[in-house]
Coordinates of C-alpha atoms and ligand atoms in Angstrom, one line a residue:
X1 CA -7.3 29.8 8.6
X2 CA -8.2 27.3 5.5
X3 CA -12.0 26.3 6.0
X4 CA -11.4 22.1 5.3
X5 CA -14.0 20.7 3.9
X6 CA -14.6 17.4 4.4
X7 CA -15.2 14.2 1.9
X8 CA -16.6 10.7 3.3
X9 CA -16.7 8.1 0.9
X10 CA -18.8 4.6 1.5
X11 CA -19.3 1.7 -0.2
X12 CA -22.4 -0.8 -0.7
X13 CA -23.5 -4.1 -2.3
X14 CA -20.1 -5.8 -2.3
X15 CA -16.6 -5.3 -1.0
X16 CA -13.9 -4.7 -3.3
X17 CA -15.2 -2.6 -5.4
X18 CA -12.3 -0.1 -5.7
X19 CA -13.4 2.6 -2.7
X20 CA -9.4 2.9 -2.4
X21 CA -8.9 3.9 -5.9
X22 CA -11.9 6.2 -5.7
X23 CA -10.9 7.8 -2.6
X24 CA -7.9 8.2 -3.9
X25 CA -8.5 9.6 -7.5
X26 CA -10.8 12.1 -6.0
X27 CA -7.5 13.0 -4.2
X28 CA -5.6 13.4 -7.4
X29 CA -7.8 15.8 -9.2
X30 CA -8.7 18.5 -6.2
X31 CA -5.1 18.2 -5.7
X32 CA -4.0 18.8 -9.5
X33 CA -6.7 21.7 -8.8
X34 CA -4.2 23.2 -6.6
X35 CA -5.8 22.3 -2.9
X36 CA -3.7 20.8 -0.7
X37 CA -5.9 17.5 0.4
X38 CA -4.9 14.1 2.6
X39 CA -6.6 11.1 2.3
X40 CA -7.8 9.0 5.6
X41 CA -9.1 5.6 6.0
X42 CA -11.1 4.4 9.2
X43 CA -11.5 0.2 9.4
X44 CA -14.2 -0.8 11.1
X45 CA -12.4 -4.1 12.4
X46 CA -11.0 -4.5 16.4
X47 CA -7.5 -4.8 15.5
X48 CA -5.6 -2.2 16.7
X49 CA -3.7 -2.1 12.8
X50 CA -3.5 -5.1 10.3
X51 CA 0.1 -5.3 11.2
X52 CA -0.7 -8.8 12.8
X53 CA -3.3 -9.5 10.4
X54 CA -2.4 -12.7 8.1
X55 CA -2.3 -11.3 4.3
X56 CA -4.6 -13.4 2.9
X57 CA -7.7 -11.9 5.1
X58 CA -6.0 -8.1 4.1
X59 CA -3.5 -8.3 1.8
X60 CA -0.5 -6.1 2.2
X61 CA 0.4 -4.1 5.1
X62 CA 1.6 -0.6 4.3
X63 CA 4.4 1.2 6.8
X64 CA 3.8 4.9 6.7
X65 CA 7.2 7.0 7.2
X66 CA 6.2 7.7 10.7
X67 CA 6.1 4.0 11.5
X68 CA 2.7 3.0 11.6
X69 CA 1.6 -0.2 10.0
X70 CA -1.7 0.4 7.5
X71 CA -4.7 -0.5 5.7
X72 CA -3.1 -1.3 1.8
X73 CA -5.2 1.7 0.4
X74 CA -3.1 4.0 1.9
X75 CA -0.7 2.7 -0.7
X76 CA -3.2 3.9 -3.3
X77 CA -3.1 7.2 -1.8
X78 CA 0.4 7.5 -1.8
X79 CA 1.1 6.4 -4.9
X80 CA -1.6 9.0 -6.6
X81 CA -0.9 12.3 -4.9
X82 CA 2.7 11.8 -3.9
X83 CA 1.1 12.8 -0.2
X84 CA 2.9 11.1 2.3
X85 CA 0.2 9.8 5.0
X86 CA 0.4 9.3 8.7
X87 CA -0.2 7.2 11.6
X88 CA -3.1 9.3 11.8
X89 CA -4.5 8.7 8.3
X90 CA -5.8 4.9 9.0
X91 CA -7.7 4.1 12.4
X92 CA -9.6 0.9 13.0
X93 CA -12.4 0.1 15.8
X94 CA -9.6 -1.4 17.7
X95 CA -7.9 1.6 18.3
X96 CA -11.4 4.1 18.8
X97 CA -12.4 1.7 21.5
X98 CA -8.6 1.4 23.0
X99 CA -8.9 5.4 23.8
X100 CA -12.1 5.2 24.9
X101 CA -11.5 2.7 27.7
X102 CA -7.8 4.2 28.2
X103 CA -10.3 7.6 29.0
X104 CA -12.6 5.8 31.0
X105 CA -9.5 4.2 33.2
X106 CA -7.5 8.0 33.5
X107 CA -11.3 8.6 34.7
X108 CA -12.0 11.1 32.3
X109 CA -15.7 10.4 32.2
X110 CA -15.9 10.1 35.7
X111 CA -20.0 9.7 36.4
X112 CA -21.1 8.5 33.0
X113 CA -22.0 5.6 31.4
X114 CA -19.4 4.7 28.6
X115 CA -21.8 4.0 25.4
X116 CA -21.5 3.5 21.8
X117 CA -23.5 6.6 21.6
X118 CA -22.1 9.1 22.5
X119 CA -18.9 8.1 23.1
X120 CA -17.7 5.8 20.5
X121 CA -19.3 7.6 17.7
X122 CA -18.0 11.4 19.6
X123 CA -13.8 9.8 19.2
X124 CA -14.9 9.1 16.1
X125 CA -15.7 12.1 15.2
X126 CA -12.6 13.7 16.5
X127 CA -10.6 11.4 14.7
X128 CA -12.1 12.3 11.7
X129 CA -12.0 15.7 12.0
X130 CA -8.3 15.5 13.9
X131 CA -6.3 16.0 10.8
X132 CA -8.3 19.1 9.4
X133 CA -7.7 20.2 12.4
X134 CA -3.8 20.1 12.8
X135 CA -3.0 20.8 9.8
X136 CA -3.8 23.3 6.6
X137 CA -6.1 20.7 4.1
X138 CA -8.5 22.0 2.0
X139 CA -9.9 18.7 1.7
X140 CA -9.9 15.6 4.2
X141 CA -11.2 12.8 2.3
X142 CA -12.5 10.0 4.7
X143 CA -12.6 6.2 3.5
X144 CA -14.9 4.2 5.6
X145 CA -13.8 0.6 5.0
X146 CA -16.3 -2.5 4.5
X147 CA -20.2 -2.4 3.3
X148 CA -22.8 -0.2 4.0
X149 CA -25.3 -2.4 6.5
X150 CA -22.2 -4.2 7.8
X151 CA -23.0 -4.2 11.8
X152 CA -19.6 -3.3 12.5
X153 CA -19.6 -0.1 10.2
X154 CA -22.8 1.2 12.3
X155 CA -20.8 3.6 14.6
X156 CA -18.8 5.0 11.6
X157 CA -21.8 5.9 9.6
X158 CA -23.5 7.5 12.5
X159 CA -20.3 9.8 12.8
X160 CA -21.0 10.7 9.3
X161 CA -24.6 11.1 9.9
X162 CA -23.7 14.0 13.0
X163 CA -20.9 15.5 11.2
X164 CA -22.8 16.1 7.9
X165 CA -25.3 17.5 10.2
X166 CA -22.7 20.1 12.1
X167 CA -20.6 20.6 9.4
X168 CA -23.3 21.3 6.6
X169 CA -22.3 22.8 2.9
X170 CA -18.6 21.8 4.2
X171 CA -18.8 17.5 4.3
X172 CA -20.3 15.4 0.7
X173 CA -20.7 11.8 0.7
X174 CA -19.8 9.7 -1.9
X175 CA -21.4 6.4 -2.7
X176 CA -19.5 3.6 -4.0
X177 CA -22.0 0.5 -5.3
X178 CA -22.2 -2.1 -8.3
X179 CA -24.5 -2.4 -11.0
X180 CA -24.6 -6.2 -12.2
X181 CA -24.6 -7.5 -15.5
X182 CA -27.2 -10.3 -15.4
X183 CA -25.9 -12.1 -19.3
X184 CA -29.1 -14.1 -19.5
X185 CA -31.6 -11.1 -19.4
X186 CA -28.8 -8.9 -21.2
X187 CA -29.6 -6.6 -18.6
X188 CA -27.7 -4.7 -16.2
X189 CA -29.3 -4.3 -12.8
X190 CA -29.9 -1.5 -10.5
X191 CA -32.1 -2.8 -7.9
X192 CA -28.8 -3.3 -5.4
X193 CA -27.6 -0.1 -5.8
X194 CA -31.2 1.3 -5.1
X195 CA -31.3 -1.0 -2.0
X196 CA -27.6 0.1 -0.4
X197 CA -28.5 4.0 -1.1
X198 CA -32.2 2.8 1.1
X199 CA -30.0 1.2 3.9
X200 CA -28.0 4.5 3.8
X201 CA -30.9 6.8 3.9
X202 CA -31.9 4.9 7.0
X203 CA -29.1 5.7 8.6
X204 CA -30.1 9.1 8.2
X205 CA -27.1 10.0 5.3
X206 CA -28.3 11.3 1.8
X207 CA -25.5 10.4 -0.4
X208 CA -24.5 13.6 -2.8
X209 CA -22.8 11.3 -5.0
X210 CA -23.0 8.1 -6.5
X211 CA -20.3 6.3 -7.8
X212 CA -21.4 3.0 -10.0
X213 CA -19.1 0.1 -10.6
X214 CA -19.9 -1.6 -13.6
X215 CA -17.8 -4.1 -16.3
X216 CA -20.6 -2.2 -18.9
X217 CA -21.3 1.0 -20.3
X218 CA -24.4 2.3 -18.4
X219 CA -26.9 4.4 -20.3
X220 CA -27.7 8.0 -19.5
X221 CA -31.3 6.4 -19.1
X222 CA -30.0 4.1 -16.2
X223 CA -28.5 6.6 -14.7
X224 CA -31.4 9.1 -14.8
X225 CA -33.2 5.8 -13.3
X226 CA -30.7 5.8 -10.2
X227 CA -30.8 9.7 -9.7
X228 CA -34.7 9.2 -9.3
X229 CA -35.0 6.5 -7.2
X230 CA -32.2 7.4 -4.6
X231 CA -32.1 11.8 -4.7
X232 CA -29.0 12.7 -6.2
X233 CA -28.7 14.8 -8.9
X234 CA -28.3 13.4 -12.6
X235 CA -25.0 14.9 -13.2
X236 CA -23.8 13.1 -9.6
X237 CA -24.2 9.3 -10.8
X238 CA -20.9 8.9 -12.4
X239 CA -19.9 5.5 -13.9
X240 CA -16.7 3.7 -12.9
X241 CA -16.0 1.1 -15.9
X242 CA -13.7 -1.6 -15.7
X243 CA -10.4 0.0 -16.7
X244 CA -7.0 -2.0 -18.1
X245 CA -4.9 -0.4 -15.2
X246 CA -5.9 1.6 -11.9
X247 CA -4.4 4.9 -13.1
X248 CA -7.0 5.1 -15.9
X249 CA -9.8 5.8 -12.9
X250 CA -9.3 9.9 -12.2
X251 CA -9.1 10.7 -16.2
X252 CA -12.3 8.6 -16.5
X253 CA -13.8 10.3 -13.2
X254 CA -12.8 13.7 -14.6
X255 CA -13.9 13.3 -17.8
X256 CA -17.4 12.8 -15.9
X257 CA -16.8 16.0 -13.8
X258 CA -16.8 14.2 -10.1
X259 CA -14.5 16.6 -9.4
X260 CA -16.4 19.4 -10.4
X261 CA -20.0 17.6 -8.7
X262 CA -18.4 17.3 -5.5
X263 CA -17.0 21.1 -5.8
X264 CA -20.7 22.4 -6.8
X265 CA -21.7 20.4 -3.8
X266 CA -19.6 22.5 -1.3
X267 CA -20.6 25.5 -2.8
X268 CA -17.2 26.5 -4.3
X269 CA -15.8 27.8 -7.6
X270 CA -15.6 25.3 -10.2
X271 CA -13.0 27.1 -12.6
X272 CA -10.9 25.3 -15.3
X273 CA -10.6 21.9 -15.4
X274 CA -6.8 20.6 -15.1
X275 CA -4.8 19.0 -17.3
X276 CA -3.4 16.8 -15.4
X277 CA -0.4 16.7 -17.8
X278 CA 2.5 14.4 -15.7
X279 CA -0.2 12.1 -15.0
X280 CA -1.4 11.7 -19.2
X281 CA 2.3 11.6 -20.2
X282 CA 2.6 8.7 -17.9
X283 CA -0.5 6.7 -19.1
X284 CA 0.6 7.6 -22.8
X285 CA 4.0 5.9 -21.9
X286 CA 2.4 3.2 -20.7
X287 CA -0.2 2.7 -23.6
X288 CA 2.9 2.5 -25.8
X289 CA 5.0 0.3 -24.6
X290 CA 4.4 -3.1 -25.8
X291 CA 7.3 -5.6 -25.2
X292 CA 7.6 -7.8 -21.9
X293 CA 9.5 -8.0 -19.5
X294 CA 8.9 -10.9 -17.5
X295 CA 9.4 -10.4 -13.7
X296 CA 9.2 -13.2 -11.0
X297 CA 8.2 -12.8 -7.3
X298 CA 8.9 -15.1 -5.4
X299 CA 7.1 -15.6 -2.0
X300 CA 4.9 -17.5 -0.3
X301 CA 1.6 -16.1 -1.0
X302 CA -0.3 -16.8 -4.2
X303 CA -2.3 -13.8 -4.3
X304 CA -1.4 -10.2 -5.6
X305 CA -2.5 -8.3 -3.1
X306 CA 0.0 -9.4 -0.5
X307 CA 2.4 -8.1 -2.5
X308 CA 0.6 -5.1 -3.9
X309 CA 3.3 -2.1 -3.6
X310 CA 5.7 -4.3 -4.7
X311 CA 3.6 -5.1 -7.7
X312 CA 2.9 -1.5 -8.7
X313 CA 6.2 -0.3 -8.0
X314 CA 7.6 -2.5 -10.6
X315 CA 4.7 -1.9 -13.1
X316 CA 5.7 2.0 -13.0
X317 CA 9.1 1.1 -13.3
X318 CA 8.3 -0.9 -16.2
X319 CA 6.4 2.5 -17.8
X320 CA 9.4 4.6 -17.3
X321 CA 11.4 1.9 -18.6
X322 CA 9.1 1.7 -22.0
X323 CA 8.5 -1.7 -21.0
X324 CA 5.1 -3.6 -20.0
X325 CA 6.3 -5.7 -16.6
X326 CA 4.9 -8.9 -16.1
X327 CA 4.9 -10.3 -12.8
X328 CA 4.8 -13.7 -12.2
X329 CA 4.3 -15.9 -9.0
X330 CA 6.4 -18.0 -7.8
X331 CA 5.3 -20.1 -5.0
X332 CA 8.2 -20.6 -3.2
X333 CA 6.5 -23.3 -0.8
X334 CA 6.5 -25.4 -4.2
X335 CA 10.2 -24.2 -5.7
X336 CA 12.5 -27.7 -5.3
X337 CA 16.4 -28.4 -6.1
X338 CA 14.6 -30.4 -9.1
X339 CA 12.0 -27.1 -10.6
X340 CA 14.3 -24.2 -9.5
X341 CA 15.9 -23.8 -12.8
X342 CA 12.8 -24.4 -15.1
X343 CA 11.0 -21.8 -12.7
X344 CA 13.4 -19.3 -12.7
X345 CA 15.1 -19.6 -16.0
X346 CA 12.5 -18.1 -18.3
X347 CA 12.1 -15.1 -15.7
X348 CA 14.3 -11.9 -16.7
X349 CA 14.2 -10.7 -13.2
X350 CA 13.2 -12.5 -9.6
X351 CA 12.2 -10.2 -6.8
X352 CA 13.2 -12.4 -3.6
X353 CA 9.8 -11.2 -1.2
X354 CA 9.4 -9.9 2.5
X355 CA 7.4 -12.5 4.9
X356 CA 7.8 -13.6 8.4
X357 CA 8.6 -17.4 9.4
X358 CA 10.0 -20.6 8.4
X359 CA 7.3 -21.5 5.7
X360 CA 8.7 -21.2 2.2
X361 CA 12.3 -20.2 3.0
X362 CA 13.6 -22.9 1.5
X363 CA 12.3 -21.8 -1.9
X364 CA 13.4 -18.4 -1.3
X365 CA 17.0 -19.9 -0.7
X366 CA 17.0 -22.1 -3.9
X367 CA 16.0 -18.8 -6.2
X368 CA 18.6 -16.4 -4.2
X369 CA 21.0 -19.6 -4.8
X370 CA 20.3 -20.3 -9.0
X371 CA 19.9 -16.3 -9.7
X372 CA 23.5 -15.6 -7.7
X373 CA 25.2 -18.5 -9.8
X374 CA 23.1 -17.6 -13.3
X375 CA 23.9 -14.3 -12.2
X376 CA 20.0 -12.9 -12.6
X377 CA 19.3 -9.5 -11.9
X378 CA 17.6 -10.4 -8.5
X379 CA 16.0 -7.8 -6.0
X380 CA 15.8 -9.2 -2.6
X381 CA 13.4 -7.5 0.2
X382 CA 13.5 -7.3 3.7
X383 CA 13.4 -11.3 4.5
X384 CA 14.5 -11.2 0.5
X385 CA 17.3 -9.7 1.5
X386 CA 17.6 -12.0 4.6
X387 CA 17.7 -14.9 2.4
X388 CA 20.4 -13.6 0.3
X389 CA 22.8 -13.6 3.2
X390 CA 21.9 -17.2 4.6
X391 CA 22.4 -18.5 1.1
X392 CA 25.8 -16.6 0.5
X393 CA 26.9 -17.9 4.3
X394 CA 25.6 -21.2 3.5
X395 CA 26.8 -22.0 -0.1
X396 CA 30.1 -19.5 -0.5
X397 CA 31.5 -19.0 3.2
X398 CA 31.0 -22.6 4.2
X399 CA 28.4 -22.1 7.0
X400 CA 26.4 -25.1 6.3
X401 CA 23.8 -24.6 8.9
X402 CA 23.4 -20.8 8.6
X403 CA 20.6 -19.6 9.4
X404 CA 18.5 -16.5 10.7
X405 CA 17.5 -16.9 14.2
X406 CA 13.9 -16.2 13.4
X407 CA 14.1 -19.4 11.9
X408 CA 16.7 -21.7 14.4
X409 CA 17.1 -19.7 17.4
X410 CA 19.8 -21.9 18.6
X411 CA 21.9 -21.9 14.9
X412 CA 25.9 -21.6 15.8
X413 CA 25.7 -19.5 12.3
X414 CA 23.1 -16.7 12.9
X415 CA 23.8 -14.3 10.3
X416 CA 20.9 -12.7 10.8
X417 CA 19.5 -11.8 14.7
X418 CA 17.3 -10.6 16.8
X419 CA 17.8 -6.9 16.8
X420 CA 19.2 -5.9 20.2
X421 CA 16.0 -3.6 21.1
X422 CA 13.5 -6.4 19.8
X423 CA 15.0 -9.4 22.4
X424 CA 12.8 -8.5 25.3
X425 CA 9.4 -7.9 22.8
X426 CA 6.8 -10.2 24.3
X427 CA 4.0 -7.7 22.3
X428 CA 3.8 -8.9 18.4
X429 CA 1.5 -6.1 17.3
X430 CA 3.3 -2.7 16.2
X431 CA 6.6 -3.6 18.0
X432 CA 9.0 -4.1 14.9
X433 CA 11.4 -1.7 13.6
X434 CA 9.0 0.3 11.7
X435 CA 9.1 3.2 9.8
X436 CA 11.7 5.6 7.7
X437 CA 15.1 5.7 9.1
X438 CA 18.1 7.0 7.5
X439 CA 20.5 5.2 5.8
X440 CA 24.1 6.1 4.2
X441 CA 25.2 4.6 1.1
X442 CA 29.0 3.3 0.7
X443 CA 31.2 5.4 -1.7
X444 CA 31.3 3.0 -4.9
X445 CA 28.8 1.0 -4.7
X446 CA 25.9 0.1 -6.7
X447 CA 23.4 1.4 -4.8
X448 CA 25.2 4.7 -4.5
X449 CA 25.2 5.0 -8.2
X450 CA 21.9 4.1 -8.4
X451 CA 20.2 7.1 -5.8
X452 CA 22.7 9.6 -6.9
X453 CA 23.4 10.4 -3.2
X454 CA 24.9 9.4 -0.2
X455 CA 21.8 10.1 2.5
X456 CA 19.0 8.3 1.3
X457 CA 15.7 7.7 3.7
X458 CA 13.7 4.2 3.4
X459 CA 10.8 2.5 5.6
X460 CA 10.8 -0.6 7.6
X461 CA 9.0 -3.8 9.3
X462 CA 10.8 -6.2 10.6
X463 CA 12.4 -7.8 13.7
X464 CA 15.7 -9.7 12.7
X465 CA 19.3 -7.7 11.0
X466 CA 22.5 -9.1 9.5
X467 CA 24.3 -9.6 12.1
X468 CA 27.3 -7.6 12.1
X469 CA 29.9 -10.4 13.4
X470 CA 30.1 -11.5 10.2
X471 CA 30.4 -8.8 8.3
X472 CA 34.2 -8.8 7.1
X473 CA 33.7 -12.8 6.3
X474 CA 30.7 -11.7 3.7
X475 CA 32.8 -8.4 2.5
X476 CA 35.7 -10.2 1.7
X477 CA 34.4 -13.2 0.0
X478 CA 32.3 -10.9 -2.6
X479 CA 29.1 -9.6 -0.4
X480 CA 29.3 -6.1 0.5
X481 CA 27.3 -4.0 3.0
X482 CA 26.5 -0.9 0.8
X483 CA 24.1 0.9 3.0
X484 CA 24.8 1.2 6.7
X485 CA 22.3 3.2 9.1
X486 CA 24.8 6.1 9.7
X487 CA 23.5 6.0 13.7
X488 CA 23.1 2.3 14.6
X489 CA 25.6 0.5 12.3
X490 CA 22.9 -1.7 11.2
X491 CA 23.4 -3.1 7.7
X492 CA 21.0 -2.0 5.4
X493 CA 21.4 -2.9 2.1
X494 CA 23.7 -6.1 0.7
X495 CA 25.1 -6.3 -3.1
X496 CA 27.7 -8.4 -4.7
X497 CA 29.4 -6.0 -7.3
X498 CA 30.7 -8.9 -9.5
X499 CA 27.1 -9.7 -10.5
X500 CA 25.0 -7.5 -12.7
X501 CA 22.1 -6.9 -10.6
X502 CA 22.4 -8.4 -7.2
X503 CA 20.6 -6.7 -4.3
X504 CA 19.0 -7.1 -1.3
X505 CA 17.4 -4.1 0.7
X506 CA 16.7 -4.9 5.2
X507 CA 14.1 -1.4 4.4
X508 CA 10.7 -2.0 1.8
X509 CA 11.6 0.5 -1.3
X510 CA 8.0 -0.3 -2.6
X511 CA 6.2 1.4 -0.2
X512 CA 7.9 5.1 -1.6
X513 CA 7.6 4.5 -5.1
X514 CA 4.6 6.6 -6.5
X515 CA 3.4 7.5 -10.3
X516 CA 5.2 10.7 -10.5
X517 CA 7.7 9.8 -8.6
X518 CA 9.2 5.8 -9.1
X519 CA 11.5 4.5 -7.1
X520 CA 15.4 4.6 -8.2
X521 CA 15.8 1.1 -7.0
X522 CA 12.7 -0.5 -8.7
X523 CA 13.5 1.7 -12.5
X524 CA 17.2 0.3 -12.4
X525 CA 16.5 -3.3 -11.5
X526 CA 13.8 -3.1 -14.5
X527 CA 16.2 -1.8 -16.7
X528 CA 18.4 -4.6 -15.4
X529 CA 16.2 -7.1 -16.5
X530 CA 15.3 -5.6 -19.6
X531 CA 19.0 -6.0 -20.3
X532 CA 19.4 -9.0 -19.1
X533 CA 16.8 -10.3 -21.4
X534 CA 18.1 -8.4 -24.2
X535 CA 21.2 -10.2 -23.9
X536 CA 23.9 -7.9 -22.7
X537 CA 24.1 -8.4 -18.8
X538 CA 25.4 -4.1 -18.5
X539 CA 28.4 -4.9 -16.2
Ligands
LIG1 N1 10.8 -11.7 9.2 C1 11.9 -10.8 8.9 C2 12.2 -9.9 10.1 O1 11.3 -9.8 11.0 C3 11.6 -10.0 7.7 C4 10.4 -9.1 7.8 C5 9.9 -8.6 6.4 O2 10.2 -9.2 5.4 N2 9.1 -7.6 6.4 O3 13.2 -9.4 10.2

């Protein structure tokens, strides 16, 4: 019987101040400790998941393997520990609140009067403490989304409040908050971090930890200053600097012992501190490589974070590669017949991007149409991938008005469908085809090469598939189907094997590709583009 301890981490003073990358470094070094740790995150919003949540209010969704639609940090997590994480791993308000009244229907609570307290904050609870529960975790870190005084976090933070109480030496909390630079005193400013630890007090929750965002080096003075006014221990304020990548944060936290702090805290051994060796040989790799090469994505949202896995996966393929990636955006609501080639030409790679709808499709058609005839090494995802086949059926097989029915549900030419078990879908939220499902690459292809193996597994999120009818038109003018799912026939992955890099994948490949691990796909299109910009196209 492991005795799981548990980890709540909080944030105050602003949003965005890296609770994700917090949470998960924390992760990172009890795990290169040896314990075996997961890493949950509880939103305190009423949708059930972000799946239907528009990226500019949340960024990216994440698919977990087991299908269900996430919070971006879980990304983060991912991509640090290598820890796969689970439909149970991110739970919103939505979904506390659908069990509860679910309960109250079955008549579970016959008698009572359903309340916020007990009975939001008591499923809560269990949800925190559900994964600790089921399976063998030393640690269960919790990340409580938004800001500490936030009305919506109120339940949350009383769940912490109770459990700390029950569960004693076994649950910390960390702190997350920002100490501002104010440039015309010269001064940095700890008043708002001393007012968030206050509104957390109130709450009845003594932080044990306080983590302090800052772009400056803060004194030991300061920090002494912030121990005092706020009861933490000295050695428990730890700084978190501005840092020129994301995978700098659990050296820098180590090299201030959090680790260690938060172990002292639980009353358990300390012992040697790792080396975290894979991890340094990585950021060493990545300190050294210098030269560029230049990467564009093309979609229809300007901002990173809708695209953040796809972002990282191709910045750690870049590392392994000994390159430095930079992405570029390319707004594909603005890409015309009369930019394409100015936009795309000075790229060494294009990354075709997922989305859902009509808007900016036609951009996404014009890049899939210059890189196939410039032959680019071009990566197409999901409705990437989509795009490559509409443009093929459009410009090489003579379909003028191709199309994916998403987009013209009454196209003559709808290489890409409705999936049959989506057509009677009048739900939008969590009904795609989502998840990892299995997927059988074709002897002699590309892709084949590429994994190594025949049986590889990927994760998914969408509606729509090439549509089968036209399969032997695509394959024998040039397009081949080179992953199939081996149950359903569906065609997973397109490539056209007389171009150098030409691929488009119906499953997301950047939501698997972590530090240690990068994904196959993402290293050889790099190195593709690397080529390609080196002048030797590697056919
Ligand atoms: N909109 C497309 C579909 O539903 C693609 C989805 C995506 O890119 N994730 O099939």
């Amino acid at each position: 019987m492991v005795d799981t301890k548990y980890i709540f981490v909080t944030g105050g003073v602003a949003s965005s101040l890296g609770k994700g990358i917090i949470s998960a470094s924390i992760g990172k070094l009890l795990q290169a400790r040896g314990y075996n740790i997961t890493i949950q995150k509880f939103d305190p919003y009423l949708n059930i998941d972000p799946g239907t949540l528009n990226p500019y209010e949340h960024g990216e969704c994440y698919v977990t393997d087991d299908g269900q639609e996430t919070d971006l940090d879980l990304g983060h997590y991912e991509r640090f520990t290598g820890v796969q994480t689970t439909r149970n791993n991110n739970v919103t308000t939505g979904r506390i609140y659908q069990s509860v009244i679910e309960k109250e229907r079955r008549g579970d609570y016959l008698g009572k009067t359903i309340q916020v307290i007990p009975h939001i904050t008591d499923e809560i609870k269990r949800d925190m403490l559900y994964l600790g529960k089921r399976n063998h975790y030393d640690f269960v870190i919790t990340e409580i989304g938004g800001t500490v005084g936030d009305i919506e976090s109120l339940p949350f933070l009383e769940a912490i409040r109770q459990l700390k109480w029950e569960l004693g030496h076994k649950a910390v909390c960390v702190h997350l908050t920002y100490v501002p630079y104010l440039a015309a005193a010269g001064e940095l400013k700890t008043k708002p971090t001393q007012h968030s630890v206050k509104e957390l007090q109130s709450l009845g929750i003594q932080p044990d930890v306080l983590v302090l965002r800052t772009e400056h080096e803060l004194s030991s003075t300061l920090k002494k200053k912030v121990a005092n006014f706020c009861n933490v221990a000295p050695e428990a304020v730890v700084q978190s600097l501005d840092q020129p990548t994301i995978y700098e944060v659990p050296l820098r936290m180590q090299e201030q012992e959090l680790d260690a702090t938060i172990l002292r805290k639980l009353d358990m051994p300390v012992g040697e501190t790792p080396g975290l060796g894979p991890w340094r040989s990585f950021l060493n790799r990545r300190h050294q490589a210098t030269e560029i090469v230049n990467i564009g994505l093309v979609g229809k949202y300007d901002l990173q974070d809708a695209y953040k896995s796809i972002f990282e996966s191709l910045s750690q393929a870049g590392t392994y590669n000994d390159y430095k990636v930079k992405a570029h955006f390319i707004n594909s609501e603005k890409l015309t017949a009369e930019n394409v080639d100015k936009e795309i030409e000075a790229m060494d790679g294009i990354v075709i991007c997922p989305g859902f709808g009509q808007r900016g499709m036609d951009g996404k058609l014009l890049a899939a149409q210059y890189c196939r005839e410039h032959d680019k090494p071009t990566f197409g995802i999901c409705l990437g991938m989509q795009m490559m086949v509409i443009e093929y059926a459009r410009n090489v097989l003579g379909y003028a008005d191709a199309n994916s029915s998403e987009m013209d549900q009454k196209t003559p030419h709808n290489v890409i469908d409705i999936m049959e078990d989506q057509k009677n879908i009048t739900n939008l939220g969590g009904t795609m085809r989502l998840g990892g499902y299995e997927c059988s690459l074709i002897e002699g292809s590309k892709v084949r090469e590429i994994y190594g193996r025949e049986i590889i597994r990927e994760r998914h999120r969408h509606r729509y598939e090439f549509n089968n009818d036209y399969r032997q038109d695509f394959e024998k003018n040039g397009m081949i189907c080179a992953g199939m799912n081996p149950e359903c026939d569906l065609v997973e992955i397109v490539e056209i094997p007389s171009l150098s890099w030409y691929i488009g994948t119906q499953f997301h490949p950047e939501y698997s590709s972590t530090v240690l691990k990068p994904h196959p796909l993402f290293l050889d299109f790099v190195k593709a583009a690397i080529l390609a910009k080196n002048g030797n196209s590697g056919k």
